Tab-separated table of C-alpha atoms and ligand atoms in Angstrom:
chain	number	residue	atom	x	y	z
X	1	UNK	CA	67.600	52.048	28.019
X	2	UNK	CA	66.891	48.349	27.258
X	3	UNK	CA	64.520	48.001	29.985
X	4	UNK	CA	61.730	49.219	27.958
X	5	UNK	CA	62.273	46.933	25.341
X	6	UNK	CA	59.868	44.201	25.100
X	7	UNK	CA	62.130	40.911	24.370
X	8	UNK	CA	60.284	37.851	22.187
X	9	UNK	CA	62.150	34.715	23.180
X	10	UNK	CA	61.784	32.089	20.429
X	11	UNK	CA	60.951	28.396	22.244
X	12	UNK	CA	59.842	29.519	25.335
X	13	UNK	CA	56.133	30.467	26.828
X	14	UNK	CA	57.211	33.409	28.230
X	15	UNK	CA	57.486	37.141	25.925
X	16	UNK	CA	58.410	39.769	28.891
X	17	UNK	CA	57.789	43.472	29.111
X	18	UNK	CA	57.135	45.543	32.162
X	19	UNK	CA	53.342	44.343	32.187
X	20	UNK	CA	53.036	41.138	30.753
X	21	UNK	CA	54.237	37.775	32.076
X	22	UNK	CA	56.727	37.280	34.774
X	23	UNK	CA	60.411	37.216	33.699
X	24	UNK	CA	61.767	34.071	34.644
X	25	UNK	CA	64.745	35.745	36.787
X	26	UNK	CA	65.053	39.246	38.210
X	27	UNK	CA	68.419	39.551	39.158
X	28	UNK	CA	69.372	42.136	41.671
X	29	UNK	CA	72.909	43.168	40.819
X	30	UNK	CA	74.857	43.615	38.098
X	31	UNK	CA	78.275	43.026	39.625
X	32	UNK	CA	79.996	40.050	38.305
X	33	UNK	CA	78.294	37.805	39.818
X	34	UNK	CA	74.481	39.038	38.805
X	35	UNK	CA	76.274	39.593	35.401
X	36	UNK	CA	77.760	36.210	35.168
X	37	UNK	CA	73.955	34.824	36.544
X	38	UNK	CA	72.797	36.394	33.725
X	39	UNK	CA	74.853	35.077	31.107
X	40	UNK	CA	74.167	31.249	31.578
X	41	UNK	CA	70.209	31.787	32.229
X	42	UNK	CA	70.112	34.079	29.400
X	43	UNK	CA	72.100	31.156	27.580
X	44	UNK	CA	69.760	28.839	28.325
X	45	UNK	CA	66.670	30.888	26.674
X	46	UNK	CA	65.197	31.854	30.081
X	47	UNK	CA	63.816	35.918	30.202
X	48	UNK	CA	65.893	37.688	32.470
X	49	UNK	CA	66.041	41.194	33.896
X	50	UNK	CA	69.369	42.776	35.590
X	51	UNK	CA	68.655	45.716	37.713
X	52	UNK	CA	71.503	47.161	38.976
X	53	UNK	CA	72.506	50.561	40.860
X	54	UNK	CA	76.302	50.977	39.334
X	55	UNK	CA	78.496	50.891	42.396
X	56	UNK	CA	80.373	47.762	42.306
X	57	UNK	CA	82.306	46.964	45.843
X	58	UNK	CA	86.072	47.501	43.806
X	59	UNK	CA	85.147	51.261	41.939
X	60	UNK	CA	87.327	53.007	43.883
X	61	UNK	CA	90.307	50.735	42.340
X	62	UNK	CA	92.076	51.568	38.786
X	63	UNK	CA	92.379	47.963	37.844
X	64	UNK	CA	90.933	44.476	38.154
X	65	UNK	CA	93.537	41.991	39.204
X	66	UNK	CA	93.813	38.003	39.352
X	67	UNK	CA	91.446	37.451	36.735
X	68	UNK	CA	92.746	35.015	33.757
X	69	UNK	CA	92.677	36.893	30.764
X	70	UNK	CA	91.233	40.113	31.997
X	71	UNK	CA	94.238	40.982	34.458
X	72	UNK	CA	94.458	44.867	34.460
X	73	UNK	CA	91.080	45.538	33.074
X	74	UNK	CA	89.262	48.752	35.129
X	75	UNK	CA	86.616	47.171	37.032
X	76	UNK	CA	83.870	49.802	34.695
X	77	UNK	CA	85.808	48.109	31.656
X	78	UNK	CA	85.202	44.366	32.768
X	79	UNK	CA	81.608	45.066	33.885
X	80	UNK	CA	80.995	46.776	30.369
X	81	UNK	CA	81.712	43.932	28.660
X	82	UNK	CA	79.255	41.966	30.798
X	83	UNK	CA	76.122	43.997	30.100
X	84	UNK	CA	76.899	43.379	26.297
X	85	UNK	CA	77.395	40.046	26.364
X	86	UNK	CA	74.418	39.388	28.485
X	87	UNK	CA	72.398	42.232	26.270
X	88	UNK	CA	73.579	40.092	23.344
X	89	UNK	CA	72.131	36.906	24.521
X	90	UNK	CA	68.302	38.859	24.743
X	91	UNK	CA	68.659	39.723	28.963
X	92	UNK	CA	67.874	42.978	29.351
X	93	UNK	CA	69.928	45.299	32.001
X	94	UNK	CA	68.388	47.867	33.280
X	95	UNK	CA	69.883	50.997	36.098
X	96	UNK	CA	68.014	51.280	38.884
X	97	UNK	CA	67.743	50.328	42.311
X	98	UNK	CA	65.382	47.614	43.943
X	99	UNK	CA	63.840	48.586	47.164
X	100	UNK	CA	62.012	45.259	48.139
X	101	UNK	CA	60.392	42.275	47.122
X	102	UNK	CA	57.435	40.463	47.873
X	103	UNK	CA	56.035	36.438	47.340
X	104	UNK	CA	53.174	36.990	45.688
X	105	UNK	CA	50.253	34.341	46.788
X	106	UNK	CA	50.068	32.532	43.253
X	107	UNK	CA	54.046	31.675	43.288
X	108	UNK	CA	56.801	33.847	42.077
X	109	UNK	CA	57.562	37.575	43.170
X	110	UNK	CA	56.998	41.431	42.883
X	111	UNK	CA	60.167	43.331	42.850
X	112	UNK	CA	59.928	47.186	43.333
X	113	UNK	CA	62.258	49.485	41.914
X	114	UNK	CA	63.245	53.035	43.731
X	115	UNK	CA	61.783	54.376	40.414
X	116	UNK	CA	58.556	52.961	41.572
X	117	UNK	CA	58.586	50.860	38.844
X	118	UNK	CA	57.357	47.017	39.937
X	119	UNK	CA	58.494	43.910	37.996
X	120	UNK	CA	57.191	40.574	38.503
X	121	UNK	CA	59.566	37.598	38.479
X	122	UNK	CA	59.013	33.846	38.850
X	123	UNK	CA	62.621	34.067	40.700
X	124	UNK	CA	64.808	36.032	42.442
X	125	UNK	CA	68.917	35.998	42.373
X	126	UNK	CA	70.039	38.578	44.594
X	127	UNK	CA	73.880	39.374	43.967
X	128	UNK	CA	74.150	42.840	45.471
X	129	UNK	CA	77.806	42.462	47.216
X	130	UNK	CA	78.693	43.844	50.599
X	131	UNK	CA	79.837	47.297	51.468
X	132	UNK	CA	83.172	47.719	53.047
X	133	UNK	CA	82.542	49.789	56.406
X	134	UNK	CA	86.770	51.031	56.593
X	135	UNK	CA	87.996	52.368	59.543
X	136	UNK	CA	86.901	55.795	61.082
X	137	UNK	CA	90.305	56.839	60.427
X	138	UNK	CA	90.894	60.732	58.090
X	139	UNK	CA	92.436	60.021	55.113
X	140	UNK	CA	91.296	56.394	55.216
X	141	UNK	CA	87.907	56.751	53.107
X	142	UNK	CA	89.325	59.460	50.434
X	143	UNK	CA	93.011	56.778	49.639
X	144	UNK	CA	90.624	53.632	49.759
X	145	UNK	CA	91.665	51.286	46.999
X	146	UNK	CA	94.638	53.056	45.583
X	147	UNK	CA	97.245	53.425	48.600
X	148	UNK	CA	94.662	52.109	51.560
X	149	UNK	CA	94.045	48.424	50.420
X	150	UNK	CA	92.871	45.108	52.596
X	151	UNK	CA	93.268	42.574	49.665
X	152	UNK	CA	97.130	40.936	49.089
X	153	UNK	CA	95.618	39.226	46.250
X	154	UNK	CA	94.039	42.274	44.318
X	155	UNK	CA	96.595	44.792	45.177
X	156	UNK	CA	99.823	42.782	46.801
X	157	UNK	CA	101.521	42.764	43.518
X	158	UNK	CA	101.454	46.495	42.697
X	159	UNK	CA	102.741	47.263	45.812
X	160	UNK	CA	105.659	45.079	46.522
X	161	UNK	CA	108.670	46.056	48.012
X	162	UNK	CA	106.780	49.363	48.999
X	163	UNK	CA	107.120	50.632	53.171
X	164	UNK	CA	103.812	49.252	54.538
X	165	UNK	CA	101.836	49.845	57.716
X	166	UNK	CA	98.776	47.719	58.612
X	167	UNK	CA	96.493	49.226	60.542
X	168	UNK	CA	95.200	46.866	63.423
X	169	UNK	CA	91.443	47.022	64.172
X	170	UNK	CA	90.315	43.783	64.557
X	171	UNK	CA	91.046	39.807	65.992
X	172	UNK	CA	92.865	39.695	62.088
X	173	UNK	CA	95.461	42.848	62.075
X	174	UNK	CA	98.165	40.085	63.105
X	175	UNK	CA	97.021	37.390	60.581
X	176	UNK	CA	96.905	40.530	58.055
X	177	UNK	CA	100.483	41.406	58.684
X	178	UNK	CA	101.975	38.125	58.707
X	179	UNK	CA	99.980	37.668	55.142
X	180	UNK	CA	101.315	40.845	53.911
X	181	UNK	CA	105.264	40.312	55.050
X	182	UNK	CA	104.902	38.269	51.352
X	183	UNK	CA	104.793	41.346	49.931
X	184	UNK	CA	106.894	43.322	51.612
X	185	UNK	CA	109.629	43.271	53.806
X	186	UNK	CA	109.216	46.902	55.330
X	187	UNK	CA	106.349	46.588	57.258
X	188	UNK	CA	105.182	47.554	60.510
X	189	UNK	CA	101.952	46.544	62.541
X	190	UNK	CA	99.896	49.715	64.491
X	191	UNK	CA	98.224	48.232	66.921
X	192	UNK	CA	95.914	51.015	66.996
X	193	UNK	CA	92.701	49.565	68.492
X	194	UNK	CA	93.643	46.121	67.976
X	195	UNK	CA	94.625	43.763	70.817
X	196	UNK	CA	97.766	43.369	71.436
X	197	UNK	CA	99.405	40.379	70.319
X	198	UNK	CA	100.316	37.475	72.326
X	199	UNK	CA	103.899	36.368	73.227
X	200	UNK	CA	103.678	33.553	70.610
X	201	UNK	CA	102.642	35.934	68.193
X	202	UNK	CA	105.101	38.817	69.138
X	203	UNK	CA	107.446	35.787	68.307
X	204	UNK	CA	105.992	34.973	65.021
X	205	UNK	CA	106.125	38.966	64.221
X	206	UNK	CA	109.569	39.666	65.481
X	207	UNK	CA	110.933	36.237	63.658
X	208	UNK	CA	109.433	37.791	60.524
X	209	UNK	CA	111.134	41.448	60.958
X	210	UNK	CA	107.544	43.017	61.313
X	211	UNK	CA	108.029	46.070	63.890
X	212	UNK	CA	104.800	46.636	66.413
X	213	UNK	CA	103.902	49.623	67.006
X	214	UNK	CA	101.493	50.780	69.686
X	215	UNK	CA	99.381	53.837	70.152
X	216	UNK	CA	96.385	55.384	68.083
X	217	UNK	CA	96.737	56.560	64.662
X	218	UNK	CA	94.829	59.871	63.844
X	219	UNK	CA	95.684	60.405	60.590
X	220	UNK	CA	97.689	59.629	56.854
X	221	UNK	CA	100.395	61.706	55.755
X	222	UNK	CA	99.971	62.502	51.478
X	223	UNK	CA	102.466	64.039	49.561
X	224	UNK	CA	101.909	65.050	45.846
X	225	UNK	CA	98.581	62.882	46.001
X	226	UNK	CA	100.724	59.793	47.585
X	227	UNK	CA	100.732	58.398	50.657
X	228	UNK	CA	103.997	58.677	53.080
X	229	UNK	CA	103.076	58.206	56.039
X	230	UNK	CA	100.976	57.524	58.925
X	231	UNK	CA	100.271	60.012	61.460
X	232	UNK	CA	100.448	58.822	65.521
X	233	UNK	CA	98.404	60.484	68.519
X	234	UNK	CA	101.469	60.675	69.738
X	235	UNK	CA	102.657	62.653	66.998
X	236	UNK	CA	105.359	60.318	65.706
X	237	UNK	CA	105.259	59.439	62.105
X	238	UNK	CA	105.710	56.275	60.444
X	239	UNK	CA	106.834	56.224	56.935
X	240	UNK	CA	104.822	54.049	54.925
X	241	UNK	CA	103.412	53.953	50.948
X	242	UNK	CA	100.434	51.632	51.578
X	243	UNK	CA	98.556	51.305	54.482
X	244	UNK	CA	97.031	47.789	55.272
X	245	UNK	CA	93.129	48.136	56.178
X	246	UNK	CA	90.628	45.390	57.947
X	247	UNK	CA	87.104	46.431	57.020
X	248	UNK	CA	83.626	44.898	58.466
X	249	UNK	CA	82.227	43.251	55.630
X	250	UNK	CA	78.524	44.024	55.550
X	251	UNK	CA	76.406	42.213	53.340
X	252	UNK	CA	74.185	44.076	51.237
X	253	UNK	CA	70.881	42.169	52.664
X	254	UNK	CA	68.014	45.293	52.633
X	255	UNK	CA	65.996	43.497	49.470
X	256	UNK	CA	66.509	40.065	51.330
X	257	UNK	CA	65.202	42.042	54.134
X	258	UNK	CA	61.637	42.880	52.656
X	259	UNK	CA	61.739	38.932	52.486
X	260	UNK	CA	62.228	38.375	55.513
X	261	UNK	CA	65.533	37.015	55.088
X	262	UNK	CA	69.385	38.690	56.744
X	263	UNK	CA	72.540	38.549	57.026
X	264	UNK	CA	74.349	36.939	59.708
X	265	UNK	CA	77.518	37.579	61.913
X	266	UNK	CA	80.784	35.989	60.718
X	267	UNK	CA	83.432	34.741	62.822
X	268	UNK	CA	86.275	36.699	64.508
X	269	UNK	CA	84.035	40.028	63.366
X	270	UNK	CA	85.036	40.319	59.824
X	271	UNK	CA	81.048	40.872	59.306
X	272	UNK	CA	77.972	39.315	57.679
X	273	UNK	CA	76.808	37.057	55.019
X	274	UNK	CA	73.461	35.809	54.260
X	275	UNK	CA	73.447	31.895	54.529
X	276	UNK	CA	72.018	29.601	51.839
X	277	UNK	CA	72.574	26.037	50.420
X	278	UNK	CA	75.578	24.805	48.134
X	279	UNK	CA	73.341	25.618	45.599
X	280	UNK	CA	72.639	29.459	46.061
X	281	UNK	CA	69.316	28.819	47.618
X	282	UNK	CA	68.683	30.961	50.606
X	283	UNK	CA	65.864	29.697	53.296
X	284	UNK	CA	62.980	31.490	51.116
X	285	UNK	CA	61.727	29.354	48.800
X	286	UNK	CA	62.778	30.670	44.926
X	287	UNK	CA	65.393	33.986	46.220
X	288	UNK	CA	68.848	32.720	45.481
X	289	UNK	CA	71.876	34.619	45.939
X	290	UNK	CA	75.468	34.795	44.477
X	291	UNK	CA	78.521	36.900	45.164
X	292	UNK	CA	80.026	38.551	48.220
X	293	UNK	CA	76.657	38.779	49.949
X	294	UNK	CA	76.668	35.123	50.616
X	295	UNK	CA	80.229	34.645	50.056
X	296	UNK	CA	82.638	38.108	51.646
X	297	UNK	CA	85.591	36.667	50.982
X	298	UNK	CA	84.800	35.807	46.982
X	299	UNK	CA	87.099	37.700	45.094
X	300	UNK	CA	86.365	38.280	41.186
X	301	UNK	CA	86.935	35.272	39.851
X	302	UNK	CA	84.696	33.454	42.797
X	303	UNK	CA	81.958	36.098	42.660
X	304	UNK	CA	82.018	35.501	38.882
X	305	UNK	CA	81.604	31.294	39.399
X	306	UNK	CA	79.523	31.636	42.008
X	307	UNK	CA	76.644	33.450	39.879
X	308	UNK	CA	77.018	31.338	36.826
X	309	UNK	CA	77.208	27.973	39.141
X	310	UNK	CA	73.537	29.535	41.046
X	311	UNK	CA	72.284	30.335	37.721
X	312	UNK	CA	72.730	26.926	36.607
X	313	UNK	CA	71.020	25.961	39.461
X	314	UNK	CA	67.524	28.076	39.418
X	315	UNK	CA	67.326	26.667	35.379
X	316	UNK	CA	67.373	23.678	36.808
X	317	UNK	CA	64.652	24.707	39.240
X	318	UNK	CA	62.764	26.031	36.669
X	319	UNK	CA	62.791	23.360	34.309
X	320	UNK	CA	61.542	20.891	37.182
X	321	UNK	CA	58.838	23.564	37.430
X	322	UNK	CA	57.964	23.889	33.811
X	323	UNK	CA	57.962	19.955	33.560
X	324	UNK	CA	55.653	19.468	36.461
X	325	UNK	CA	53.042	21.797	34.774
X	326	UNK	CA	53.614	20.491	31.237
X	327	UNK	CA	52.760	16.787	33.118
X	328	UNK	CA	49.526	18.414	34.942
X	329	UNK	CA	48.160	19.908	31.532
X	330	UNK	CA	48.939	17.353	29.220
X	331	UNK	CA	46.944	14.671	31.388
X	332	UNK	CA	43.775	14.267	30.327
X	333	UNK	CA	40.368	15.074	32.664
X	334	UNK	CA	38.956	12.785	34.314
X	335	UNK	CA	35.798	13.265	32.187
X	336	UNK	CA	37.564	12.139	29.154
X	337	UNK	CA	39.384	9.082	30.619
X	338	UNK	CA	37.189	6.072	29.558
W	1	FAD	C1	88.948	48.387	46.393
W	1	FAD	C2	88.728	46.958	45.995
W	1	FAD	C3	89.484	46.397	44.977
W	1	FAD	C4	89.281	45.072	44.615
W	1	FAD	N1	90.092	44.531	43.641
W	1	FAD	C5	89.941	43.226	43.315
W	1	FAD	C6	90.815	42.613	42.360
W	1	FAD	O1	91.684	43.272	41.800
W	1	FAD	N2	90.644	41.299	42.096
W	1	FAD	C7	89.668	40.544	42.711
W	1	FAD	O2	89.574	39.352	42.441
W	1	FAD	N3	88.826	41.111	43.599
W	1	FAD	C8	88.930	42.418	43.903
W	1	FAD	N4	88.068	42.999	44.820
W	1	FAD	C9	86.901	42.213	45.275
W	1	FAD	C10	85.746	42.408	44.253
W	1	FAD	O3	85.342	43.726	44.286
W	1	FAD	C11	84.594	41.464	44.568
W	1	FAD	O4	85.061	40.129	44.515
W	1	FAD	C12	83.452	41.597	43.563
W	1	FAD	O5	83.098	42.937	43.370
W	1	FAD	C13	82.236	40.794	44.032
W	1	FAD	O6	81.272	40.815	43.014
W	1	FAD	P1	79.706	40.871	43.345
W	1	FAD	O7	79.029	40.821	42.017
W	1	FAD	O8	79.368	39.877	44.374
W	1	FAD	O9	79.469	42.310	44.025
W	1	FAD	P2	79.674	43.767	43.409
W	1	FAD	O10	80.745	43.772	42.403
W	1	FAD	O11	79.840	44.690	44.567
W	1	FAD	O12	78.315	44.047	42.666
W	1	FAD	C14	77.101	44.235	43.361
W	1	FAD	C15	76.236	45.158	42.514
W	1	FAD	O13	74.928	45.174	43.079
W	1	FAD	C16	74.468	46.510	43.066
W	1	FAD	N5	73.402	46.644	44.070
W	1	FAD	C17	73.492	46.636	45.422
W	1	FAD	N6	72.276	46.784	45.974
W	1	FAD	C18	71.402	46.899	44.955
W	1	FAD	C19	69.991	47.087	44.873
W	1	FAD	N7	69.247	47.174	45.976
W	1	FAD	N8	69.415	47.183	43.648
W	1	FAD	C20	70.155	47.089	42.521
W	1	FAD	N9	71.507	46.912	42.535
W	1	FAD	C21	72.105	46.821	43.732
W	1	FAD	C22	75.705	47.335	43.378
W	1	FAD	O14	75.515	48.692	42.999
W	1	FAD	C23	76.738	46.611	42.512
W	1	FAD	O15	76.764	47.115	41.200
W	1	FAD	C24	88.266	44.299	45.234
W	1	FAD	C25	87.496	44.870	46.256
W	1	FAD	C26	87.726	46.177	46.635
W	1	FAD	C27	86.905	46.755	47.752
């Protein structure tokens, strides 16, 4: 593993091992958007460490979709290529899990791994995504990102034409359906534990050909490892090939936590996001984050900007930094000034 490497970096003050000086970034999460953090601070000769624990939000899905010049790629395959291109800029990336942080009192921060391993870093990027919390529906967990999907834009494509059923959960399931009708035109909205729909939007449903179905669903009909349908409490089946899901987006805040920073409710109860500026920067001083925990409805390509656009950003902190201290050292004591 690369994490035991000790890294020289030509042109800068800082050589970083697990002991010696601070790295200049710790990045917590090596989704796309820690990855792609990575890349331009690594880029721009500054000692970074990726720490990440391997279960990027879109596993469960075969491909990664959407993505200019990468469209199809398995999400392991795209985040592959990351770690070597970051590896072959001198960043190190390293498996693991962070359990906290701390500000230490001379500036900069500790950053404890589950292995009980510490690392010290002068900042912190924390890009560690959301988790989707899917409906407590059987079935729903086991099909989730082949057959059980939320996104049109990752998954609408491979699934045109195809019988769909959204399942309504939340203030969105109409939204969802009317989104998905793009896709589709057999489609049917379960209300399921949704509200039902207004008259205006009955309209807007009806006008569309979207049938509305009421009642709780208990279960998915699979055939031969495919979905067909979706079973009712009241024991009718609908025919369907996809189901339509609404997660809770939950941020991924329990590092942010240790610094006394969280997440915070979204609108209409999609979930949480932890808040910061247009720059990445969240309300503690030097932790930054990038990605779907700031940002829940980023998709690849957005998660992707959004860490090299942060990254950017902290060099830029860092350099004001680095020039402030050059200024205080290279001015002579007052003893010497004649
Ligand atoms: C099923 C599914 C399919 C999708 N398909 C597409 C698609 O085709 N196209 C598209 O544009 N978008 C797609 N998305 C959205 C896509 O997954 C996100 O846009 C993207 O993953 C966000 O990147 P991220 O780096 O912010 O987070 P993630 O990719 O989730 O990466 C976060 C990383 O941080 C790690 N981590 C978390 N906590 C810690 C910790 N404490 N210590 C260390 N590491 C930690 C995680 O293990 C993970 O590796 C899909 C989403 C889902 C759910």
């Amino acid at each position: 593993m690369v994490g035991m490497e000790v890294v020289t970096l030509t042109g800068t003050q800082n050589r970083t091992d697990r002991t010696g000086q601070p790295y200049d970034v710790v990045v917590v999460g090596g989704g796309v958007a820690g990855l792609s953090a990575a890349l331009v601070l690594a880029r721009a000769r500054r000692s970074v460490l990726v720490v990440d624990a391997g279960e990027p939000r879109n596993a469960p899905a075969a491909h990664t979709q959407g993505f200019l010049t990468r469209d199809g790629t398995s999400p392991g395959e795209l985040l592959e290529l990351g770690r070597a291109e970051v590896r072959g800029y001198g960043a190190e990336v390293r498996m693991g899990r962070v359990v906290s942080a701390a500000a230490e009192p001379g500036g900069g921060f500790s950053v404890r791994q589950a292995d009980g391993d510490t690392v010290r870093a002068r900042r912190l990027l924390v890009a560690t995504g959301l988790v989707d919390e899917l409906p407590d529906v059987p079935g729903v967990r086991e099909r989730w990102g082949r057959d059980v999907i939320h996104c049109p834009y990752g998954h609408g494509w491979e699934v045109r034409d195809q019988a769909m059923a959204v399942l309504g959960t939340g203030q969105l399931a109409v939204h969802q359906a009317l989104m998905f009708r793009q896709w589709s035109d057999t489609l049917t909205l379960l209300l399921h534990t949704a509200q039902v729909p207004t008259d205006e939007e009955m309209d807007q449903l009806s006008a569309r050909g979207i049938n509305v179905v009421h009642g709780e669903v208990t279960g998915l009909v699979v055939t031969d490892d495919r979905l067909t349908g979706v079973q009712m409490a009241s024991r009718e089946v609908i025919a369907a090939q996809v189901l339509v899901v609404g997660p809770r987006f939950a941020a991924s805040d329990g590092v942010l936590n240790s610094l006394d920073v969280a997440a915070v409710e979204r609108q209409m109860g999609v979930g949480t996001h932890v808040q910061a500026d247009s720059a990445g920067l969240t309300a503690a001083p030097g932790v930054w984050v990038a990605g779907n925990v700031a940002d829940l409805a980023a998709g690849i390509v957005a998660a992707t900007a959004a860490g090299s656009w942060t990254a950017a950003q902290i060099n830029a902190d860092l350099t004001a930094e680095d020039t402030a201290r050059a200024v205080a050292e290279h001015r002579p004591s007052p003893a010497v000034v004649r």
